[in-house]
Coordinates of C-alpha atoms in Angstrom, one line a residue:
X1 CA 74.9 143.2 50.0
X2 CA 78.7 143.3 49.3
X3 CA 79.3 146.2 51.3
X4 CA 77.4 144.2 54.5
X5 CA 79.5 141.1 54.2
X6 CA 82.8 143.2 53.8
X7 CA 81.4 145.0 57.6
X8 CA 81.1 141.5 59.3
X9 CA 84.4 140.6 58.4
X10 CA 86.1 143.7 59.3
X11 CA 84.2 143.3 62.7
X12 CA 85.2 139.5 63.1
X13 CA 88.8 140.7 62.3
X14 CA 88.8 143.1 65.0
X15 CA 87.9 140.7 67.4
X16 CA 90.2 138.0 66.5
X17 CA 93.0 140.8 66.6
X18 CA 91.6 141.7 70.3
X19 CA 91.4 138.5 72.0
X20 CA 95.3 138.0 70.1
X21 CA 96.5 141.0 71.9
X22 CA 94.8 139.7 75.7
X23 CA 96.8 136.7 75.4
X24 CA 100.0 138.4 74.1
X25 CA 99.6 140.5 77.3
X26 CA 98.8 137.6 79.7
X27 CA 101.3 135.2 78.8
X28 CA 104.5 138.1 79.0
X29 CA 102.7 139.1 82.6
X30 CA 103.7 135.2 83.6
X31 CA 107.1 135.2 82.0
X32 CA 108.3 138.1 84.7
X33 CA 107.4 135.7 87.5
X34 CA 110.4 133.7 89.2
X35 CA 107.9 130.4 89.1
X36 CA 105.4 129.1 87.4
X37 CA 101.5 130.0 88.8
X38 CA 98.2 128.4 88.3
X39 CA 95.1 130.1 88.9
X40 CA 92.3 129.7 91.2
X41 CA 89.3 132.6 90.3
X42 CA 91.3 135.7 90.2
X43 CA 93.9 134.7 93.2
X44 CA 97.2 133.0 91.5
X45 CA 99.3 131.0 93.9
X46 CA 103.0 130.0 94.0
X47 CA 103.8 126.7 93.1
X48 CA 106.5 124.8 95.5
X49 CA 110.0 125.0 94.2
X50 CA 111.2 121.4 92.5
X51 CA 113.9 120.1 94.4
X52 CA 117.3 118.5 92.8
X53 CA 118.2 115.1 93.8
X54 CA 121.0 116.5 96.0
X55 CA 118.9 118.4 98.0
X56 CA 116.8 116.9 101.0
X57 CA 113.3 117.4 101.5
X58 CA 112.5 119.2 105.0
X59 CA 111.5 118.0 108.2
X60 CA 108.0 118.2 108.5
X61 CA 109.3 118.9 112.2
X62 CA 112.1 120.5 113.4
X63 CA 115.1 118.0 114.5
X64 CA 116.0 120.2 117.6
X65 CA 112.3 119.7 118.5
X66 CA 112.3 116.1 118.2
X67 CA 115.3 115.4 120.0
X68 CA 113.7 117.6 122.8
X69 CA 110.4 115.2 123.2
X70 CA 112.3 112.6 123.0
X71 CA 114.3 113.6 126.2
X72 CA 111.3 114.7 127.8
X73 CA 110.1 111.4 126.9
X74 CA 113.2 109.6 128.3
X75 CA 113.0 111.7 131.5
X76 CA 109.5 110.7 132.2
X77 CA 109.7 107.2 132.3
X78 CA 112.3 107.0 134.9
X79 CA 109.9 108.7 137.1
X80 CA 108.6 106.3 139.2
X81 CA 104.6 105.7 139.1
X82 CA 102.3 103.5 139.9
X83 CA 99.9 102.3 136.8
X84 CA 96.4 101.8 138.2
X85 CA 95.6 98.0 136.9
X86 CA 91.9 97.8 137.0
X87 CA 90.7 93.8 136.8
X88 CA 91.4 91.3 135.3
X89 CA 94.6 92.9 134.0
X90 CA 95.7 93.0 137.9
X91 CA 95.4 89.4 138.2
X92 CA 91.8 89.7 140.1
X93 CA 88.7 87.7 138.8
X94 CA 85.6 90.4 137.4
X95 CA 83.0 88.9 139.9
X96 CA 80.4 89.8 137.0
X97 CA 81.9 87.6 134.5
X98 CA 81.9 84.5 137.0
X99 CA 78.4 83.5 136.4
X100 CA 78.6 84.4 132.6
X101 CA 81.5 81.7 132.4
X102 CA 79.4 78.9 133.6
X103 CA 76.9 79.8 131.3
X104 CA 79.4 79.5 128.6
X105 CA 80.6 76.0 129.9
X106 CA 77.1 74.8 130.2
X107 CA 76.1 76.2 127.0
X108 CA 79.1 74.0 125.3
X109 CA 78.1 71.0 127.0
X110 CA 74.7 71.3 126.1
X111 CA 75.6 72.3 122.6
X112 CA 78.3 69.3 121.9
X113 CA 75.0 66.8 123.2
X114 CA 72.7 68.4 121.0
X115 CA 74.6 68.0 117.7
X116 CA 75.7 64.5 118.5
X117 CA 72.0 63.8 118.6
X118 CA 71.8 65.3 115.8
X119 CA 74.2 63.8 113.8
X120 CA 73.1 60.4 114.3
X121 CA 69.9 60.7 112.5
X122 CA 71.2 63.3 109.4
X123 CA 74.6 61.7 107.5
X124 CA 77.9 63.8 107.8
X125 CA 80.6 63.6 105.0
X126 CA 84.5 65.3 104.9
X127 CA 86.6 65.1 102.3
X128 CA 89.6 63.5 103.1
X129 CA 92.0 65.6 100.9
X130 CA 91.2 68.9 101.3
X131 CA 88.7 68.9 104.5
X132 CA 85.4 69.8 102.9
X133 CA 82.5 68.9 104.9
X134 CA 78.8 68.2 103.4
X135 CA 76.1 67.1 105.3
X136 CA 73.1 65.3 104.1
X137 CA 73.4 62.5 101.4
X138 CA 74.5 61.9 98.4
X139 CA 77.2 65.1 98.9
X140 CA 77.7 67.3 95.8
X141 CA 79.7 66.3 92.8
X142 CA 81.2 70.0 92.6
X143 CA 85.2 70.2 91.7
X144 CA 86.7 72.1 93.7
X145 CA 89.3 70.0 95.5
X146 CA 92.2 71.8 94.2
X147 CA 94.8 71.1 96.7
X148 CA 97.8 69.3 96.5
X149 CA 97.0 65.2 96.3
X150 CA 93.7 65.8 94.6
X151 CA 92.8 64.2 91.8
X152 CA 93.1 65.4 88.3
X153 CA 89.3 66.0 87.4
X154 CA 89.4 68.0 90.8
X155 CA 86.7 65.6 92.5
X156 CA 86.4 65.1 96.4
X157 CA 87.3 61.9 97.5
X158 CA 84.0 62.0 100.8
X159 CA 84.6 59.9 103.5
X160 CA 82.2 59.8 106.7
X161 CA 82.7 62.5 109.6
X162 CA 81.4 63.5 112.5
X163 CA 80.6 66.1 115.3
X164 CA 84.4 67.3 115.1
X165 CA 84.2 68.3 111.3
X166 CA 81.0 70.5 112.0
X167 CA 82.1 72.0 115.3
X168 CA 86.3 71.8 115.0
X169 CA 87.9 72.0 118.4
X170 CA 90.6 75.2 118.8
X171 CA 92.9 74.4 121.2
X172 CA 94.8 76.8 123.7
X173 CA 97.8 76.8 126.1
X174 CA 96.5 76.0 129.4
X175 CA 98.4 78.5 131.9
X176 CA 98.5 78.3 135.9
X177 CA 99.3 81.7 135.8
X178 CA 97.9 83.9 133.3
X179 CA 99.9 87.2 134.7
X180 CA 102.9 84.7 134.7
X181 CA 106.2 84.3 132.1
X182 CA 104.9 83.2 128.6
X183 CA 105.3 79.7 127.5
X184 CA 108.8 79.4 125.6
X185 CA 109.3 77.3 122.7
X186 CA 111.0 74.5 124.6
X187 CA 107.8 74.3 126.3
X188 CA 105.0 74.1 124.0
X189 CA 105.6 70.1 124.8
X190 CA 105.4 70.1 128.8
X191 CA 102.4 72.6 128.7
X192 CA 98.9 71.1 128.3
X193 CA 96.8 72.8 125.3
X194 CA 93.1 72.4 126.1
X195 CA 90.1 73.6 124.2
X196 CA 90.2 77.6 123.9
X197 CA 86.4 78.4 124.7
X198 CA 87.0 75.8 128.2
X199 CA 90.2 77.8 128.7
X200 CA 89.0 81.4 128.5
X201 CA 85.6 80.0 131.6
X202 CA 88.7 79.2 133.5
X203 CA 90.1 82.4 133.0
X204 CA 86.8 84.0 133.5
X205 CA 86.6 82.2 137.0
X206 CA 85.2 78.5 136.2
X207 CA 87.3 76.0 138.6
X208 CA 88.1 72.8 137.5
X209 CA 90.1 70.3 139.5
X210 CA 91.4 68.5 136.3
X211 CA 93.2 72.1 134.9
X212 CA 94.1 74.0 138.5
X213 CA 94.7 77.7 138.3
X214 CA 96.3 80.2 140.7
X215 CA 93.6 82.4 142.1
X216 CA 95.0 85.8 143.6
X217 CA 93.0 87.3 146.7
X218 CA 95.7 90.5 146.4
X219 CA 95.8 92.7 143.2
X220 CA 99.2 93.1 141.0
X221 CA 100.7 96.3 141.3
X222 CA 102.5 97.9 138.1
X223 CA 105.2 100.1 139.5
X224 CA 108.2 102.1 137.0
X225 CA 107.4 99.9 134.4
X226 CA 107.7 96.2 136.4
X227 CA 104.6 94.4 137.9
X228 CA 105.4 93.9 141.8
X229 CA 103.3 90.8 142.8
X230 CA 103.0 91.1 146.8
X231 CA 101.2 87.8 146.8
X232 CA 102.3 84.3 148.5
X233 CA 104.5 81.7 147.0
X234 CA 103.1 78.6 148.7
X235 CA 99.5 77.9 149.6
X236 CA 98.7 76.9 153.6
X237 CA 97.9 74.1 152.4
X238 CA 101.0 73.0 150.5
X239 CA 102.1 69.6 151.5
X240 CA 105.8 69.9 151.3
X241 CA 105.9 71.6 154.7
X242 CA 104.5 68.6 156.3
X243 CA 107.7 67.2 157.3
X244 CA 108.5 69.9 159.1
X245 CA 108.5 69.3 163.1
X246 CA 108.2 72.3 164.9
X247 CA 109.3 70.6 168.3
X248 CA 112.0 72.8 169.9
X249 CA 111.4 76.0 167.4
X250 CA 109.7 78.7 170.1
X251 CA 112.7 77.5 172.8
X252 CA 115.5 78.6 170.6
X253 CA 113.6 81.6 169.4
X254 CA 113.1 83.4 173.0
X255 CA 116.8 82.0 173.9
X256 CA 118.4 84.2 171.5
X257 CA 118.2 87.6 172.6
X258 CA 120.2 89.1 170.2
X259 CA 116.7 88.4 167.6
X260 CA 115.5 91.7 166.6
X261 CA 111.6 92.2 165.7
X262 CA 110.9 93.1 162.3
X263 CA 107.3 94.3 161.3
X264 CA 106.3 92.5 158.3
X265 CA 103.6 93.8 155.8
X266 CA 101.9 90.6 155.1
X267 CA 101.2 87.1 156.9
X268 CA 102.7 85.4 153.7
X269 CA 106.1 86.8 154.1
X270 CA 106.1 85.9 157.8
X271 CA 105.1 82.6 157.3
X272 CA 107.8 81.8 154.5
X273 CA 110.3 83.0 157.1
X274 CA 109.1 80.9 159.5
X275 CA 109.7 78.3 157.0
X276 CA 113.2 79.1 156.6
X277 CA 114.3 79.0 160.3
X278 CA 112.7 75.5 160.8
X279 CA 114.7 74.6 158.0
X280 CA 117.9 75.6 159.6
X281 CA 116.9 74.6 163.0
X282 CA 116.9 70.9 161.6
X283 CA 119.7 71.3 159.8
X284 CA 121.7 72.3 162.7
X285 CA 120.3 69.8 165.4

């Protein structure tokens, strides 16, 4: 029984001795390698070399190739092309949306008349400090008025509201022109702000006399990067040229010969000559 217990340790000892050796072997394989190496299976792949702190981490592309598209880039947009504007960016109502906008007004009127009835039967509450709104009575006794001028136990000091507390009015800029300049800061007083959802049906095609709008029967072009608008500056039916008399104006065009014809693209552009020559006619007589 001795001599079996003295075999399973010699045996144990050999293989202690054997697996020793495989690492000896392994770890001086990895010592004659420039870089360290981690293994994937039986595939070992190169590590990425640590950088110093003097030495810059590389372009992920080349510089001369980024200058290059940049160029090309330059180059291109002085080429001059026209950019298709598809409506309403050209300035042209979507005739399908026309319909959907008085739906949408309709709908708001109909919806501020409904709630109002509403509201007279079922109590409304707001509270004055931070703007909380309850409806139905007695409102809660929750603190959670933690805003500055609250009180110190955090209570809402409720006060009676109404239709504007459940349905709060947004308010937009109300623009003639909606392919015009944007409103500057001088003028956010001079510019009428109306509510947002009556402002985008106007936009959408809804008319309405109190808030006019310019309506554009020609599209805006979008040529070399600028937007060419071809359309007219006055109406026909502006009234400022109503003082104009045109007694006289045909007589002094047919005397002067030395008039030369000049074929004009539009009506609008003849028409605000026309203007101009009356003006001087006067100014002369």
């Amino acid at each position: 029984m001795f001599l079996r217990r003295a075999r399973t340790i010699l045996h144990f000892n050999q293989i202690i001795s054997k697996c020793c050796n495989a690492k000896i072997s392994a770890t001086n394989e990895l010592k004659n390698y420039p870089c360290a190496l981690y293994s994937t299976g039986l595939r070992y792949v190169e590590l990425p070399r640590r950088l110093s702190k003097s030495d810059k981490k590389p372009w992920v592309t080349d510089i001369n190739e980024v200058k290059r598209q940049a160029r090309l880039e330059k180059k291109e947009r002085k080429v001059v092309r026209e950019v298709i504007l598809s409506p309403p960016e050209n300035g042209l109502l979507v005739k399908e949306l026309i319909p959907v906008a008085h739906e949408v007004l309709a709908a708001r009127s109909e919806l501020f008349t409904c709630i109002s009835i509403v509201a007279d039967s079922i109590p409304i509450y707001s509270c004055s400090v931070c703007g909380e709104v309850h409806v139905g009575s007695p409102p809660h006794q929750i603190r959670t008025c933690n805003v500055s001028g609250s009180k110190n136990n955090k209570e809402h000091t409720w006060a009676s509201g109404g239709i504007e507390h459940i349905l709060p009015v947004v308010e937009s800029f109300h623009l003639y022109d909606r392919l015009g300049r944007a409103v500057s800061h001088n003028e956010r007083l001079q510019v009428d702000r109306i509510p947002a959802v009556v402002e985008l049906c106007i936009q959408a095609g809804v008319d309405i006399l109190e808030y006019p709008t310019r309506r554009r029967e020609f599209p805006v072009y979008f040529v070399a990067g600028r937007m060419i608008d071809f359309e007219k500056r006055f109406s026909k039916n502006d009234l400022s040229r109503k003082d104009i008399e045109t007694f006289g104006f045909w007589e002094m065009m047919r005397s002067n010969d030395s008039r030369k014809s000049s074929n004009v693209p539009h009506n609008d552009l003849k028409d605000e000559q026309v203007l101009q020559r009356k003006a001087l006619w006067r100014g002369k007589k």
